[in-house]
Coordinates of C-alpha atoms and ligand atoms in Angstrom, one line a residue:
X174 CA 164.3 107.7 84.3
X175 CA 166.8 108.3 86.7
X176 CA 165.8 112.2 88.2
X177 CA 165.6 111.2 91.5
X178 CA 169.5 111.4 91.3
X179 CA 169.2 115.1 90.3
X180 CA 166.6 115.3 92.7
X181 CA 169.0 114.6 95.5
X182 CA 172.0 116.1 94.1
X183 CA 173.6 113.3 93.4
X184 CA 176.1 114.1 90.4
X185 CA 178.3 112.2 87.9
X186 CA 181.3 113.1 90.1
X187 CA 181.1 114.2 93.6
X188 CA 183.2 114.9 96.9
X189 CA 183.0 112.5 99.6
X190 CA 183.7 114.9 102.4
X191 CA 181.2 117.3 104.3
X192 CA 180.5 119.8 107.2
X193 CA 177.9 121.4 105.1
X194 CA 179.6 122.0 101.8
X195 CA 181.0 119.0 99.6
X196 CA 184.6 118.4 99.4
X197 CA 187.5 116.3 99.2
X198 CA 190.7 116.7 98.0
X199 CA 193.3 113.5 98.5
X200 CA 191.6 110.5 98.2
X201 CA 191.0 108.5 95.3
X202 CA 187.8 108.1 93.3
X203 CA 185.7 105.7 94.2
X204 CA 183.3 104.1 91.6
X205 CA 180.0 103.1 92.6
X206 CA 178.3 100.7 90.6
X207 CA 174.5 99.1 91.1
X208 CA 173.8 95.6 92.0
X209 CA 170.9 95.6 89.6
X210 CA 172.7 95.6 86.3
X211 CA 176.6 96.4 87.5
X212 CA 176.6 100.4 86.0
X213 CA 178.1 103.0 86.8
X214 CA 176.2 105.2 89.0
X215 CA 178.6 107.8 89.7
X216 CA 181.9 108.2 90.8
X217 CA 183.0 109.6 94.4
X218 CA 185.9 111.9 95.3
X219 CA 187.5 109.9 98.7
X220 CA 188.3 111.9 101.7
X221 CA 192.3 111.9 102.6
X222 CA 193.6 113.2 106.3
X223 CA 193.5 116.5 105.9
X224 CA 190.0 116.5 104.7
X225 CA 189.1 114.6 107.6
X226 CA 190.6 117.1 109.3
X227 CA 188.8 120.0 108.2
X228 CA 185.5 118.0 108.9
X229 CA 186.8 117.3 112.3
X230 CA 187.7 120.8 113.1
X231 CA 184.4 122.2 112.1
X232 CA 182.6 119.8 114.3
X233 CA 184.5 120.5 117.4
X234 CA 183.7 124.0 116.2
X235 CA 180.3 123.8 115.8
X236 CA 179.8 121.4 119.2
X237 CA 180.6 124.8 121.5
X238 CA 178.0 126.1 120.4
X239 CA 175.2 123.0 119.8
X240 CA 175.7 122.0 123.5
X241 CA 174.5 125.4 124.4
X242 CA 171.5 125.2 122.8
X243 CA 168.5 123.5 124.8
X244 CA 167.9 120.3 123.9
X245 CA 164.1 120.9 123.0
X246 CA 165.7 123.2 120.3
X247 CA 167.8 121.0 119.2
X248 CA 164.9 118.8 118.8
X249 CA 162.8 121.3 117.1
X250 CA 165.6 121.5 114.4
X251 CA 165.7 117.7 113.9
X252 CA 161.8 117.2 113.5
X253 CA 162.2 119.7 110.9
X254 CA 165.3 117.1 109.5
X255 CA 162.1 114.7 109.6
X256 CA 159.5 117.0 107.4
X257 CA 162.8 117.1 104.6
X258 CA 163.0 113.7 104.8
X259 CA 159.7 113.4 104.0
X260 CA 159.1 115.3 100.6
X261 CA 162.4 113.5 99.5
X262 CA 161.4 109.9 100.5
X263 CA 160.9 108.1 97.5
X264 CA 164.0 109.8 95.7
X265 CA 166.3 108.6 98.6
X266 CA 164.2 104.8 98.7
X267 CA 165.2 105.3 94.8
X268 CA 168.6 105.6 96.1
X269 CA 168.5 103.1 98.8
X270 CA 166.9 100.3 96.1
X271 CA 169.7 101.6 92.8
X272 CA 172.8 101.6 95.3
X273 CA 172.0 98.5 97.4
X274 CA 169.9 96.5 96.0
X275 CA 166.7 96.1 97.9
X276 CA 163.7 96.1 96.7
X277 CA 161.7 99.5 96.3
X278 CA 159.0 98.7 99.7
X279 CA 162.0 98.0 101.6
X280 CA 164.0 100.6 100.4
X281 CA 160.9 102.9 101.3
X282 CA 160.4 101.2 104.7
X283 CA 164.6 102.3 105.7
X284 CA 163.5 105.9 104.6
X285 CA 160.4 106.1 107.1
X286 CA 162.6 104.1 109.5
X287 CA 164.3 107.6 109.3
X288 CA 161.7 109.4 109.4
X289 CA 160.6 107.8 112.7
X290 CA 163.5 107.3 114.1
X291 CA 164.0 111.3 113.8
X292 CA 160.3 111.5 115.1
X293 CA 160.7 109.6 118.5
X294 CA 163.9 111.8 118.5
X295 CA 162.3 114.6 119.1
X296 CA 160.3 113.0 121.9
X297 CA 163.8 112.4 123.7
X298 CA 164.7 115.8 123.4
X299 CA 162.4 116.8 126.0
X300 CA 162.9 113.5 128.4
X301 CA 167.2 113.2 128.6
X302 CA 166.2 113.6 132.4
X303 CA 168.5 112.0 135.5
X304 CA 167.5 110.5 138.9
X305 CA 167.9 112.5 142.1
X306 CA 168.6 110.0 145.0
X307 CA 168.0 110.6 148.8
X308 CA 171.8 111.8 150.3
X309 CA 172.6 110.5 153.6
X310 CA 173.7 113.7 154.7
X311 CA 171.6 116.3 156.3
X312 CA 170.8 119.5 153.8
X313 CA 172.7 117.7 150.7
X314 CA 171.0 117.1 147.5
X315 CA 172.3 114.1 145.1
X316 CA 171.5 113.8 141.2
X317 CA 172.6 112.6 138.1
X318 CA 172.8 114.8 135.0
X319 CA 173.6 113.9 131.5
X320 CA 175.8 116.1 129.5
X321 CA 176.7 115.7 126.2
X322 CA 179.3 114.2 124.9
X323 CA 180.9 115.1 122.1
X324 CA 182.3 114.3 118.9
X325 CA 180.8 110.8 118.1
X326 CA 181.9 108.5 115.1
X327 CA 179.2 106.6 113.1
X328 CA 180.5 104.0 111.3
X329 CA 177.9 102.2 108.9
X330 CA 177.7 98.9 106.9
X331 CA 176.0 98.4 103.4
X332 CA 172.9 96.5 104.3
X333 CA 171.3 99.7 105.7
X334 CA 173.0 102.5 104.4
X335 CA 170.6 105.0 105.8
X336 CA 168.2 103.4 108.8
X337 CA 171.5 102.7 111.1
X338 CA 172.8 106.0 110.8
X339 CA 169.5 107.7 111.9
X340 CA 169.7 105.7 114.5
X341 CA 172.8 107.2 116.0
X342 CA 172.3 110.3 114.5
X343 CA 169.2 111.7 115.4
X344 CA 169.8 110.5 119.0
X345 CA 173.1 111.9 118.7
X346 CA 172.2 115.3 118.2
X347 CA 169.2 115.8 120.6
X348 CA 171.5 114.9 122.8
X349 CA 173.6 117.6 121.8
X350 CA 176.7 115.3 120.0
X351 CA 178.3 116.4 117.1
X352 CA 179.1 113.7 114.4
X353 CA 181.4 112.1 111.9
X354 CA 179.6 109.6 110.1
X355 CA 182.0 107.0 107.5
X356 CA 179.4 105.3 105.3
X357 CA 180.1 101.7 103.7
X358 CA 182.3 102.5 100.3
X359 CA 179.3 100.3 98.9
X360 CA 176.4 103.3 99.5
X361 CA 178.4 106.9 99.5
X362 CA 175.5 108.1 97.3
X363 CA 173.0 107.3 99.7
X364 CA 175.1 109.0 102.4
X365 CA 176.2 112.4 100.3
X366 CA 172.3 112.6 99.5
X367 CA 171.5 112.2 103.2
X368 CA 174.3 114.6 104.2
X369 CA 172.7 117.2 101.8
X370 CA 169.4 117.2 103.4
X371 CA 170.4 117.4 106.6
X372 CA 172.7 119.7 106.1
X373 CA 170.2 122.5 104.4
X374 CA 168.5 122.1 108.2
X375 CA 171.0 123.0 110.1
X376 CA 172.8 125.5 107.5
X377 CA 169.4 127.5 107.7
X378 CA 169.8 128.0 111.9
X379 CA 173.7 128.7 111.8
X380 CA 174.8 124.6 112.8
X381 CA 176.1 123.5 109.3
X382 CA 178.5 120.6 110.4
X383 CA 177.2 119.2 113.4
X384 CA 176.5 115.9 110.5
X385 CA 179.6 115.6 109.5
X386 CA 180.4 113.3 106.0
X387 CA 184.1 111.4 105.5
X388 CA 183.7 108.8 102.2
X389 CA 186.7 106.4 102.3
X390 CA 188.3 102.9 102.5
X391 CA 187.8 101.4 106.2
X392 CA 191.6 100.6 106.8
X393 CA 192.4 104.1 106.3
X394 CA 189.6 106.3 107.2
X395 CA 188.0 104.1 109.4
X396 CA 190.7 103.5 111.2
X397 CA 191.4 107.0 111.8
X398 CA 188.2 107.7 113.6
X399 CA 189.2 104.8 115.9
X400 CA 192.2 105.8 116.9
X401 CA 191.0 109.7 117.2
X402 CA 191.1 110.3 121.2
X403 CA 188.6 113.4 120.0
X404 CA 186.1 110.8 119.5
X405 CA 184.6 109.7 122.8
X406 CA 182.4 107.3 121.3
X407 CA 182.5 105.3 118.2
X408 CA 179.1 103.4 117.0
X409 CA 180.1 100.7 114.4
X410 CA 177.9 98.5 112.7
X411 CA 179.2 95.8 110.4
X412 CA 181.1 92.1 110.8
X413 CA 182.6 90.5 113.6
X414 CA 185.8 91.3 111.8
X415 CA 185.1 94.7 112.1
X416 CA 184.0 94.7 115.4
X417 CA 187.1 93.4 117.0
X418 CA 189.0 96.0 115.4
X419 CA 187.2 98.7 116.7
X420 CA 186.9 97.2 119.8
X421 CA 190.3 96.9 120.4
X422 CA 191.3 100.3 118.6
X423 CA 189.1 102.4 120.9
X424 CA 189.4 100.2 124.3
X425 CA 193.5 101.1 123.7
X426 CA 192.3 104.9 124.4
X427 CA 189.7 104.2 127.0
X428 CA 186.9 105.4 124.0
X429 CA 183.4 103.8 124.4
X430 CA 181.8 101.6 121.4
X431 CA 178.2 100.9 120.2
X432 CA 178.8 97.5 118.2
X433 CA 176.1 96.2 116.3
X434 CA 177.4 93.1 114.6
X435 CA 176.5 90.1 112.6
X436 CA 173.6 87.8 113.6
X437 CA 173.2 84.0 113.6
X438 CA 169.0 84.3 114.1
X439 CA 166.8 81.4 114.8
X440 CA 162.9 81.0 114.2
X441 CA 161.5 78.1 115.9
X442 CA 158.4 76.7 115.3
X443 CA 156.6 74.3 117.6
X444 CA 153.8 71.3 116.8
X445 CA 151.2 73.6 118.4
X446 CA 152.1 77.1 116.4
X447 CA 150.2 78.7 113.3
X448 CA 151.7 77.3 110.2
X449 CA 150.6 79.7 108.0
X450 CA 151.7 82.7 110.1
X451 CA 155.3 80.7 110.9
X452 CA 155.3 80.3 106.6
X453 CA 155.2 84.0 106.6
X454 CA 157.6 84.5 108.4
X455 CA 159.7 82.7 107.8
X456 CA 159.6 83.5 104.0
X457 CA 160.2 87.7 104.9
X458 CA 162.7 87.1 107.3
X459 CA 165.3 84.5 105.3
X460 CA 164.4 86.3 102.1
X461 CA 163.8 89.6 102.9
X462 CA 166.4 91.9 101.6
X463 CA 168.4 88.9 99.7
X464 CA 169.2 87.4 103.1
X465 CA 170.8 90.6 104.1
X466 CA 169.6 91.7 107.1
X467 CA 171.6 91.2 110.1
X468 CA 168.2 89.8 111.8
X469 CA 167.9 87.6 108.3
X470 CA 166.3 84.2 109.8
X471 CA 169.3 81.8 109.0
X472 CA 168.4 78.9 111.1
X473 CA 165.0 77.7 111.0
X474 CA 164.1 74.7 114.3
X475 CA 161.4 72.8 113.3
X476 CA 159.6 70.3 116.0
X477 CA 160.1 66.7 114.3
X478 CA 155.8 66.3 114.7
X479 CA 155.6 69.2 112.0
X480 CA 159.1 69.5 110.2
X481 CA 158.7 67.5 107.2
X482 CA 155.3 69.0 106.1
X483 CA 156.3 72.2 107.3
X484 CA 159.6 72.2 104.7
X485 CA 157.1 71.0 101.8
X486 CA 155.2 73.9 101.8
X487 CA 158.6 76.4 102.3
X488 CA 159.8 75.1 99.7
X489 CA 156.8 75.7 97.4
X490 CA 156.8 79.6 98.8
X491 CA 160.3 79.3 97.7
X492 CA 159.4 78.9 94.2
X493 CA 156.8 81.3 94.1
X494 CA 159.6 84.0 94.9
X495 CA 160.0 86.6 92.1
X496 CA 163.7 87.5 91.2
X497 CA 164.6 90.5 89.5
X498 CA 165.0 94.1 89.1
X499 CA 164.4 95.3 93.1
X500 CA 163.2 98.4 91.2
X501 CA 160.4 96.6 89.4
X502 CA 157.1 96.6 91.9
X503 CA 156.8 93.1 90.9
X504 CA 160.2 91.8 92.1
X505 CA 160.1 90.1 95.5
X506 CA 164.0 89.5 96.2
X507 CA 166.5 91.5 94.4
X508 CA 170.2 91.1 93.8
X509 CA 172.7 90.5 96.3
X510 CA 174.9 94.0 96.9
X511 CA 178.0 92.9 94.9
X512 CA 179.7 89.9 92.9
X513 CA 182.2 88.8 95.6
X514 CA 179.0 88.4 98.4
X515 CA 177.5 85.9 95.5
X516 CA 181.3 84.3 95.3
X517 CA 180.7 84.3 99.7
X518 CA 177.7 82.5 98.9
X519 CA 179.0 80.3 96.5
X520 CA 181.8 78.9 99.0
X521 CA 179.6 79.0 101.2
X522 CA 177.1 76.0 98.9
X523 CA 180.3 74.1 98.8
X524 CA 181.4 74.0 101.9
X525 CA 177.4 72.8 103.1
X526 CA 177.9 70.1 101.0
X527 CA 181.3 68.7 102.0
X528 CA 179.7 69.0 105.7
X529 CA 177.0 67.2 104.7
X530 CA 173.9 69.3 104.0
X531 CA 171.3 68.5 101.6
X532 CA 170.4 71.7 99.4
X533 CA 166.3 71.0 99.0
X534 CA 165.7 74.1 97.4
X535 CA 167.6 76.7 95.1
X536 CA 171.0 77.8 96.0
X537 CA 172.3 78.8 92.4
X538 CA 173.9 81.8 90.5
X539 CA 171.5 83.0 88.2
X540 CA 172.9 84.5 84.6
X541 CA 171.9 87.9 84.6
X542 CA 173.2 91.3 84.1
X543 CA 175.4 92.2 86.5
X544 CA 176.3 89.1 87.7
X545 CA 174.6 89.7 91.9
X546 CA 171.4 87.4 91.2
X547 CA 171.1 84.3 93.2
X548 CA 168.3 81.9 93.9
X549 CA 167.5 81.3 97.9
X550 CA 168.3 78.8 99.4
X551 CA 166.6 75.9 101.7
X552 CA 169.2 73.0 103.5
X553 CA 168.4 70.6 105.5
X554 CA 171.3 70.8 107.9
X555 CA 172.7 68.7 110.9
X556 CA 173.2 70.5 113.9
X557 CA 176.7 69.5 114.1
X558 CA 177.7 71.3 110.9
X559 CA 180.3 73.9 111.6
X560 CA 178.9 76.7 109.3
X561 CA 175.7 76.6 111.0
X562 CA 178.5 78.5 113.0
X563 CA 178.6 81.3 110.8
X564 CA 177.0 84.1 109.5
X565 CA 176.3 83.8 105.6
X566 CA 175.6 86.9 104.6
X567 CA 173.5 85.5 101.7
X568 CA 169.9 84.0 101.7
X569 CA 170.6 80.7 103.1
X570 CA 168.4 78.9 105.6
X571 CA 169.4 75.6 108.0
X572 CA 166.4 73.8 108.7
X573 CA 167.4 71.9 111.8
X574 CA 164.7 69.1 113.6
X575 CA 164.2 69.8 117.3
X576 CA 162.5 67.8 119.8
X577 CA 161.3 69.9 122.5
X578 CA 160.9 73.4 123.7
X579 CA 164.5 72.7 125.6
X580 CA 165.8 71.3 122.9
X581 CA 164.7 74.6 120.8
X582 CA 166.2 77.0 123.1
X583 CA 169.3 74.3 123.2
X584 CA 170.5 74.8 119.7
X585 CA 169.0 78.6 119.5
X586 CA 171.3 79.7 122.0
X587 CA 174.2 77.1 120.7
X588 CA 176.1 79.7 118.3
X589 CA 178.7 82.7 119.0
X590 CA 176.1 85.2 118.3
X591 CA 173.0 86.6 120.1
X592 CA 170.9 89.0 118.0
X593 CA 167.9 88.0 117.1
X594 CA 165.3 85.2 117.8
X595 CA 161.9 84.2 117.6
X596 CA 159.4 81.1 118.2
X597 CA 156.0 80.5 116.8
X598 CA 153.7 78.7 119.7
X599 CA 150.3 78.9 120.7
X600 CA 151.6 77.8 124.1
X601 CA 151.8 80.2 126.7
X602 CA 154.4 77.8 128.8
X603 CA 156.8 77.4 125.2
X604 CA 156.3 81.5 124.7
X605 CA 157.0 82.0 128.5
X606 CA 159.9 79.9 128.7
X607 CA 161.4 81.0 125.4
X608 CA 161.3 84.8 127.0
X609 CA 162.1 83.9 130.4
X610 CA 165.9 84.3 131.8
X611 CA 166.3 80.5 130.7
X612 CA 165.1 81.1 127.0
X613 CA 166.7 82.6 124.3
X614 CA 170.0 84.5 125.2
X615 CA 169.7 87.1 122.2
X616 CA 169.2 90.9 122.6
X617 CA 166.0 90.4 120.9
X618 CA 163.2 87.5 121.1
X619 CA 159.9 87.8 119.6
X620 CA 156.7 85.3 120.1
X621 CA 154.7 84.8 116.8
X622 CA 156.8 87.6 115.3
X623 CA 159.6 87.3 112.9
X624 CA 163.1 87.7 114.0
X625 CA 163.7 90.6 111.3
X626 CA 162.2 93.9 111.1
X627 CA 162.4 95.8 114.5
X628 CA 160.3 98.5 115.4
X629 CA 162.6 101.5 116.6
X630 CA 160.9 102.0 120.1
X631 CA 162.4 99.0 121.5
X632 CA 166.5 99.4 122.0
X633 CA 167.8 97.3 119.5
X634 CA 171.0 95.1 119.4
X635 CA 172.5 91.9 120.7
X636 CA 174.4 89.9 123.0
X637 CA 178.0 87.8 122.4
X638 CA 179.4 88.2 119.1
X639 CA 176.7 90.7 118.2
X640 CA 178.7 93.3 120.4
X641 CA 176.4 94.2 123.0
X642 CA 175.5 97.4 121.8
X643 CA 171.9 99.1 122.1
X644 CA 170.2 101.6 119.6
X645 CA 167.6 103.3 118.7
X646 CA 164.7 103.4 121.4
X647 CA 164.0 103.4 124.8
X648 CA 166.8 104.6 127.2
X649 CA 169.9 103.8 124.1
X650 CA 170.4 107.8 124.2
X651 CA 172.0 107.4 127.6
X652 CA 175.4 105.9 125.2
X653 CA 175.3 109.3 123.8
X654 CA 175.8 110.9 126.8
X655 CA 178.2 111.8 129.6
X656 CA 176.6 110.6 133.2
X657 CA 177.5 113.5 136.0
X658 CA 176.8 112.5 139.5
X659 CA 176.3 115.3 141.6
X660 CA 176.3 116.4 145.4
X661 CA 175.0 119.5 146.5
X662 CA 175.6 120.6 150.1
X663 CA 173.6 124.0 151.1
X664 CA 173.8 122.9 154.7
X665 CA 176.5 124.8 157.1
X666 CA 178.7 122.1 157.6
X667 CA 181.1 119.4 156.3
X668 CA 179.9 116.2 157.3
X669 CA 181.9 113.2 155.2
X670 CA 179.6 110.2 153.4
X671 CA 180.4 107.5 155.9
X672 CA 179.9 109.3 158.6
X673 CA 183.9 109.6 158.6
X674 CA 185.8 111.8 161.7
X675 CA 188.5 113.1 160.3
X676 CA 190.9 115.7 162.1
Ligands
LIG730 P1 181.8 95.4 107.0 O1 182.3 95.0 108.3 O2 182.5 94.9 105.8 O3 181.8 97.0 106.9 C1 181.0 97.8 107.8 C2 181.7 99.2 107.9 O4 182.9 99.1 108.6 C3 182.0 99.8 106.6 O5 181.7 101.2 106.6 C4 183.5 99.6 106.4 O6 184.1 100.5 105.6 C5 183.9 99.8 107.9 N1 185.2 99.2 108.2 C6 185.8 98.0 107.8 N2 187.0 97.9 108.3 C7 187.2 98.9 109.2 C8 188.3 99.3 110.0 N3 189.4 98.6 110.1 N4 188.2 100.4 110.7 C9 187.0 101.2 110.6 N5 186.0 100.9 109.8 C10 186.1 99.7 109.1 O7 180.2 95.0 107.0 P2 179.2 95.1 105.7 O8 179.5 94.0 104.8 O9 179.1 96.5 105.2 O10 177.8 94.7 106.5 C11 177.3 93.5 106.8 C12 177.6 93.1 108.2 O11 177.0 94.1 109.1 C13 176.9 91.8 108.6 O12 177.8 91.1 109.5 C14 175.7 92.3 109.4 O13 175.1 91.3 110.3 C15 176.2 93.5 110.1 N6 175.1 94.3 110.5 C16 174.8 94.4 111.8 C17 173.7 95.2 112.3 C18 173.3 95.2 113.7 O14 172.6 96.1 114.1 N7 173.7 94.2 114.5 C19 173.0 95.9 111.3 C20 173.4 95.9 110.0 C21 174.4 95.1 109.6

């Protein structure tokens, strides 16, 4: 039943370290169990220093001679990275769903998130292009070239084990970056199967271990990418916990970050707005991927005119949710990714209710194998409540009353963090205002579109306590790349900028 394992390589024991070939030596092993009944999968050999350091050393190898190579090569060698990816998509979505959790359709949709993401890639490979600006000197020429950059550090969070690396990744190398990638110690499988695939690309043209592979524990591993001055950039996606660390860790050696961290997402939906579409929504985005997206919609601000109505028929979709095996077509929301994020979710219920929210719908631990199944869950919340604060990383949505379109954008932009957003309107003034510099605040903010589920062509990421970082799409590869400014003087003289005498 389970070939797709074989299919990707995956076997009971494996190494958790890679420039090409698997290895690992030091670290301990690292079981990984699945959400959907609590087996054992397979077990992981952890990378220690010194394995680290061989992946290191083979990347800053391997980089001398990737830089050299023109970019639209480098992009002909990742869009055949796309074509593998294809004829092994639903073994990795197999993957994806037994390691994490999701639901099969979503586990497919991260794999052709891949698959794109390596696609548009390929575009950039041919369009990493500069500016060339007018010098105020006579016979100068002034332009901007990016070079590459280096060694960068991926560092990678549970939710999407495969998607956010690609992300990085892809752009990474067109741009002719080497990489260390340290998945979550939740999905290593997904990551070794990954790192096999890619790795038969660039083993074929003579660049094994430009995707480099380190499997271990975040205090220890992790932390040794951010304190690595080799690593010029480090792209981290994860919690605000996280975040902090690295930002601290790498802004002590003057390293740049990508941060992608946790969101606080709002849906608003006005008197005027579509109900059914706003239902729809709403429903995907807050229980979508058991809540565990970081553009899950957590709040939800209803206009009083529509609120109550609007709640009586969310709760009914509620109950039409199927919860179950994510690897069952049937199943609509799966298990959360381990027992101690249902225990998160669990505090999380009490403390609601000590702050006074009313649970209207679900909200329980379900008795099943494995102990991760939970039901969703609908509160009526006060504005005022402190966790409405927080990111849950559970399916839990705050319905909150608003009053007005100011009101809306009010309480939207009234939390630490600036991700995602959306409002559902027919209004072109509400849909105007909500985009404008005096709407939403959030690195992304959608009009009669869910907050979750981005395409890749955008740059996604988010403002305050989301980090500030941009992936994916449009001009994100410029993070991946060393900015040159450059003068050129082919005159016969030596005239200063400023038109400065000196001597
Ligand atoms: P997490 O912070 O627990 O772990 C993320 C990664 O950081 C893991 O690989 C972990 O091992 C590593 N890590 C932890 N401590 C570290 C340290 N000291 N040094 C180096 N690495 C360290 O997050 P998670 O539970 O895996 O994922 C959920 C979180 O990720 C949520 O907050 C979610 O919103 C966020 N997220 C954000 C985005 C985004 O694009 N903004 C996307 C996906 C997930």
């Amino acid at each position: 039943m389970r070939d797709f394992l074989a299919e990707l390589g995956i076997e009971e024991k494996n190494f958790g370290a890679s420039t090409g070939d698997f290895f690992a030596t030091e670290g301990e092993w690292l079981d990984v169990f699945s959400p959907i009944d609590g087996e054992l999968i397979a077990k992981v050999k952890q990378a220690g220093p010194a394995d680290y350091e061989r992946v290191m050393s083979k990347g800053i190898e391997v980089f001398a001679r990737w830089r050299m190579t023109p970019a639209p090569r480098r992009g002909e060698i990742v869009r055949q990275m796309a074509m593998a990816l294809r004829e092994k998509k639903t073994a990795l979505a197999k993957l994806v769903t037994l390691e994490m959790g999701k639901i099969l359709p979503e586990g497919e949709g991260e794999v052709q998130e891949m698959i794109d993401m390596a696609d548009l890639a390929v575009g950039m490979s041919r369009q990493l292009c500069g500016q060339v600006f007018q010098s105020e000197r006579p016979k100068h020429r002034m332009v901007e070239v990016w070079h590459p950059l280096g060694m960068v550090g991926i560092i990678s969070a549970f939710n999407f084990p495969v998607a956010v690396w690609a992300w990085n990744a892809f752009v990474a190398a067109v741009c002719g970056d080497v990489m260390i990638w340290k998945p979550s110690s939740q999905t290593p499988l997904t990551a070794l199967a990954v790192t096999r695939i890619m790795n038969g690309i660039l083993a074929k043209h003579g660049f094994a271990g430009v995707m480099g592979l380190v499997v271990g524990p975040g205090r220890a591993i992790g932390e040794r990418l951010l304190n690595d001055r080799r690593i010029p950039l480090i792209s981290a996606t994860g919690s605000n916990t996280m975040g902090e660390r690295v930002a601290v860790a790498a802004a002590k050696r003057y390293g740049n970050t990508i941060l992608e961290l946790g969101g606080n997402n709002a849906l608003v939906v006005m008197e005027d707005a579509d109900l059914d579409m706003a239902l729809r929504a709403v429903l995907f985005g807050a229980v979508g991927t058991a809540g565990q997206r970081c553009t899950s919609t957590r709040r939800l601000l209803l206009h009083k005119d529509i609120a109550q109505g609007f709640l009586g028929r969310l709760v009914k979709a509620y109950g039409q949710v199927r919860i179950g095996d994510p690897l069952d077509t049937n199943t609509v929301m799966g298990p959360l990714v381990n027992t101690s994020a249902v225990n998160d979710m669990m505090n999380a219920i009490d403390t609601i209710k000590k702050q006074g929210g009313e649970i209207i719908y679900g909200g329980a631990k379900l008795n099943r194998a494995g102990g991760c199944y939970v039901e969703p869950c609908i509160v009526k919340a006060k504005r005022d409540m402190p966790i409405v604060q927080d990111e849950t990383f559970a399916p839990i949505l705050y319905a909150i009353e608003i009053d007005n379109i100011d009101d809306a954008i009010a309480v939207q932009n009234g939390v630490p963090q600036g991700l995602s957003s959306s409002i559902f309107t027919r209004s072109f003034k509400y849909a105007e205002q909500f985009t404008s510099h005096m709407g939403s605040d959030c690195g992304i903010a959608n009009v009669n579109v869910g907050t979750s589920g981005a395409e890749i062509g955008g740059a996604f990421g988010g403002e305050k306590d989301t980090g500030g970082g941009r992936e994916a799409g449009s001009d994100s590869w410029k993070a991946y790349m060393r900015r040159q400014t450059q003068t050129i003087n082919w005159s016969d003289e030596m005239p200063l900028a400023q038109g400065i005498s000196f001597g």
